[in-house]
Amino acid sequence: MTGSDALSAQPGPGRALPSPSATVPISLVNGFLASAGVQRDVVERYLRGAGIPIELLGEPHARVTEEQFSTLYRTLAIDLDDEMPGIFSRPLRGGTLKYLCLSLLDARNLETAQHRFGQFFHILLDDFFVESKRDGLVAQVLLRPNDAIGPIGALGQELMLKLVHGVCSWLIGQKIPLLQIEFACPRPRHAVDHLYFFTGSVQFDCERTLMRFSADYLDAPIRQSKRNLRKFLARAPGDWIFESFSEQLVCHRVRQYLSAALPDLPAIDQAAEHLHCSVRTLSRHLAAEGTTFQVLKDELRRDIAIQRLTDTPDTIAAIGADIGFDDPSAFHRAFRHWTGSTPGTYRRRA
């Protein structure tokens, strides 16, 4: 097996390594609050309910956990009776996701389900059309804006592609690896986080908003039932917004390896050896995915630190040591660089 082949191969059953979930940039939190039109006097109440310190809104490098973000999303959706809070020209009332999924469960295969998905949203919204097609070996889902309404905002584009991908993956019982994702909007500040929102090459400033994947998945049968749907809805939006770290991207596999090695911090040559490839091959794959080995190492340690500061009583020194910092002052400097706050300040706010 060549280095490239080794990176393309997937871990077999039972070999997946545990990895903490990614954290969410504060820019997405600000985007949701802005789209929802939440008044300043009630913002703090929503944030407090999600365990998010209001001070983080003004810190551009701040992060929140997936659970905090999902809690905020659910609360806004319930209070505003809009499952895409304020993002489109009219609300998606409570029950939209439920009845969308119910309309798809008896589809013959994923191709039929995708067609129904587009029809469902054509009935509900005038903002866009969800158009699916098979083009040889490639399947494409296009989000075409309605010229009479105007362009779709960046957050709306991201969420609709995530919803299509998340629901379709759930329907067939496996994450669908994406070949390409294009957005007809400028590159956002949190673009690097698309590595954890989408499994595939993400491009911005494109003419259209779309995603492509292997057409083989269109023939996959629907494997879910009404009983499974209850669990999917209870976990929403987590199951359709966030990607697991068992996907095909090389950066996910590097992150898994680094997580399992903590508190040790392997060098890139050790990671390359673990993945059965050369350092040059590994670096090339990571560059193609828009990241580097050092960035992945920093992101992993940042996310673990944020989650433990938020969710555990562990001492700051212990957290720093567990993610490879022998010197507490070095951990303080790194955390401030990552988030704009010291660990102690971050914990007090949380």
Tab-separated table of N, CA and C in Angstrom, residues 24-38 56-58 60 69 72-73 76 84-88 153-156 159 188-190:
chain	number	residue	atom	x	y	z
A	24	VAL	N	-17.211	25.505	18.768
A	24	VAL	CA	-17.884	26.339	17.772
A	24	VAL	C	-17.404	27.783	17.927
A	25	PRO	N	-17.053	28.457	16.836
A	25	PRO	CA	-16.589	29.843	16.938
A	25	PRO	C	-17.705	30.780	17.378
A	26	ILE	N	-17.344	31.784	18.151
A	26	ILE	CA	-18.338	32.727	18.657
A	26	ILE	C	-19.013	33.487	17.520
A	27	SER	N	-18.371	33.548	16.354
A	27	SER	CA	-18.988	34.236	15.215
A	27	SER	C	-20.299	33.572	14.809
A	28	LEU	N	-20.394	32.242	14.966
A	28	LEU	CA	-21.654	31.565	14.655
A	28	LEU	C	-22.728	31.905	15.682
A	29	VAL	N	-22.335	32.000	16.937
A	29	VAL	CA	-23.292	32.400	17.972
A	29	VAL	C	-23.818	33.803	17.678
A	30	ASN	N	-22.908	34.720	17.378
A	30	ASN	CA	-23.328	36.086	17.040
A	30	ASN	C	-24.233	36.101	15.809
A	31	GLY	N	-23.899	35.260	14.815
A	31	GLY	CA	-24.709	35.185	13.607
A	31	GLY	C	-26.122	34.713	13.889
A	32	PHE	N	-26.257	33.714	14.761
A	32	PHE	CA	-27.584	33.223	15.112
A	32	PHE	C	-28.394	34.277	15.849
A	33	LEU	N	-27.770	34.924	16.806
A	33	LEU	CA	-28.493	35.941	17.564
A	33	LEU	C	-28.923	37.095	16.667
A	34	ALA	N	-28.045	37.479	15.732
A	34	ALA	CA	-28.384	38.573	14.816
A	34	ALA	C	-29.526	38.172	13.891
A	35	SER	N	-29.460	36.961	13.325
A	35	SER	CA	-30.517	36.499	12.417
A	35	SER	C	-31.855	36.387	13.134
A	36	ALA	N	-31.792	35.943	14.380
A	36	ALA	CA	-33.025	35.764	15.148
A	36	ALA	C	-33.617	37.091	15.602
A	37	GLY	N	-32.845	38.170	15.478
A	37	GLY	CA	-33.352	39.477	15.885
A	37	GLY	C	-33.593	39.585	17.375
A	38	VAL	N	-32.761	38.883	18.160
A	38	VAL	CA	-32.942	38.887	19.611
A	38	VAL	C	-32.587	40.260	20.179
A	56	LEU	N	-18.277	36.709	26.062
A	56	LEU	CA	-17.623	36.051	24.931
A	56	LEU	C	-18.067	36.628	23.592
A	57	LEU	N	-19.243	37.243	23.540
A	57	LEU	CA	-19.743	37.767	22.268
A	57	LEU	C	-18.811	38.814	21.681
A	58	GLY	N	-18.092	39.521	22.526
A	58	GLY	CA	-17.203	40.571	22.045
A	58	GLY	C	-15.770	40.138	21.862
A	60	PRO	N	-13.413	38.010	19.585
A	60	PRO	CA	-13.465	37.357	18.267
A	60	PRO	C	-12.891	35.948	18.225
A	69	PHE	N	-23.890	25.408	22.025
A	69	PHE	CA	-24.463	25.939	20.788
A	69	PHE	C	-25.810	25.285	20.484
A	72	LEU	N	-28.538	26.636	22.764
A	72	LEU	CA	-28.970	27.966	22.331
A	72	LEU	C	-29.876	27.862	21.111
A	73	TYR	N	-29.497	27.026	20.153
A	73	TYR	CA	-30.283	26.835	18.931
A	73	TYR	C	-31.690	26.340	19.273
A	76	LEU	N	-33.848	29.097	21.027
A	76	LEU	CA	-34.319	30.105	20.080
A	76	LEU	C	-35.421	29.539	19.187
A	84	MET	N	-35.407	27.513	11.948
A	84	MET	CA	-34.232	28.206	11.410
A	84	MET	C	-34.363	29.655	11.880
A	85	PRO	N	-34.049	29.927	13.132
A	85	PRO	CA	-34.469	31.170	13.788
A	85	PRO	C	-34.133	32.458	13.039
A	86	GLY	N	-35.145	33.021	12.374
A	86	GLY	CA	-35.003	34.306	11.712
A	86	GLY	C	-34.146	34.318	10.464
A	87	ILE	N	-33.745	33.159	9.970
A	87	ILE	CA	-32.760	33.110	8.888
A	87	ILE	C	-33.407	33.302	7.521
A	88	PHE	N	-34.647	32.853	7.371
A	88	PHE	CA	-35.313	32.968	6.079
A	88	PHE	C	-36.489	33.945	6.148
A	153	GLY	N	-28.442	34.543	2.597
A	153	GLY	CA	-27.327	34.898	3.460
A	153	GLY	C	-26.381	33.732	3.664
A	154	ALA	N	-25.154	34.036	4.063
A	154	ALA	CA	-24.136	33.001	4.244
A	154	ALA	C	-24.583	31.950	5.253
A	155	LEU	N	-25.163	32.373	6.377
A	155	LEU	CA	-25.606	31.423	7.389
A	155	LEU	C	-26.716	30.534	6.856
A	156	GLY	N	-27.631	31.092	6.083
A	156	GLY	CA	-28.695	30.294	5.487
A	156	GLY	C	-28.160	29.259	4.521
A	159	LEU	N	-26.474	26.420	6.618
A	159	LEU	CA	-27.418	25.578	7.345
A	159	LEU	C	-28.248	24.702	6.423
A	188	PRO	N	-15.923	33.176	5.157
A	188	PRO	CA	-16.167	33.754	6.481
A	188	PRO	C	-14.961	33.608	7.390
A	189	ARG	N	-14.998	34.330	8.496
A	189	ARG	CA	-13.893	34.257	9.460
A	189	ARG	C	-13.718	32.841	9.990
A	190	HIS	N	-14.823	32.125	10.172
A	190	HIS	CA	-14.749	30.783	10.747
A	190	HIS	C	-14.606	29.704	9.675
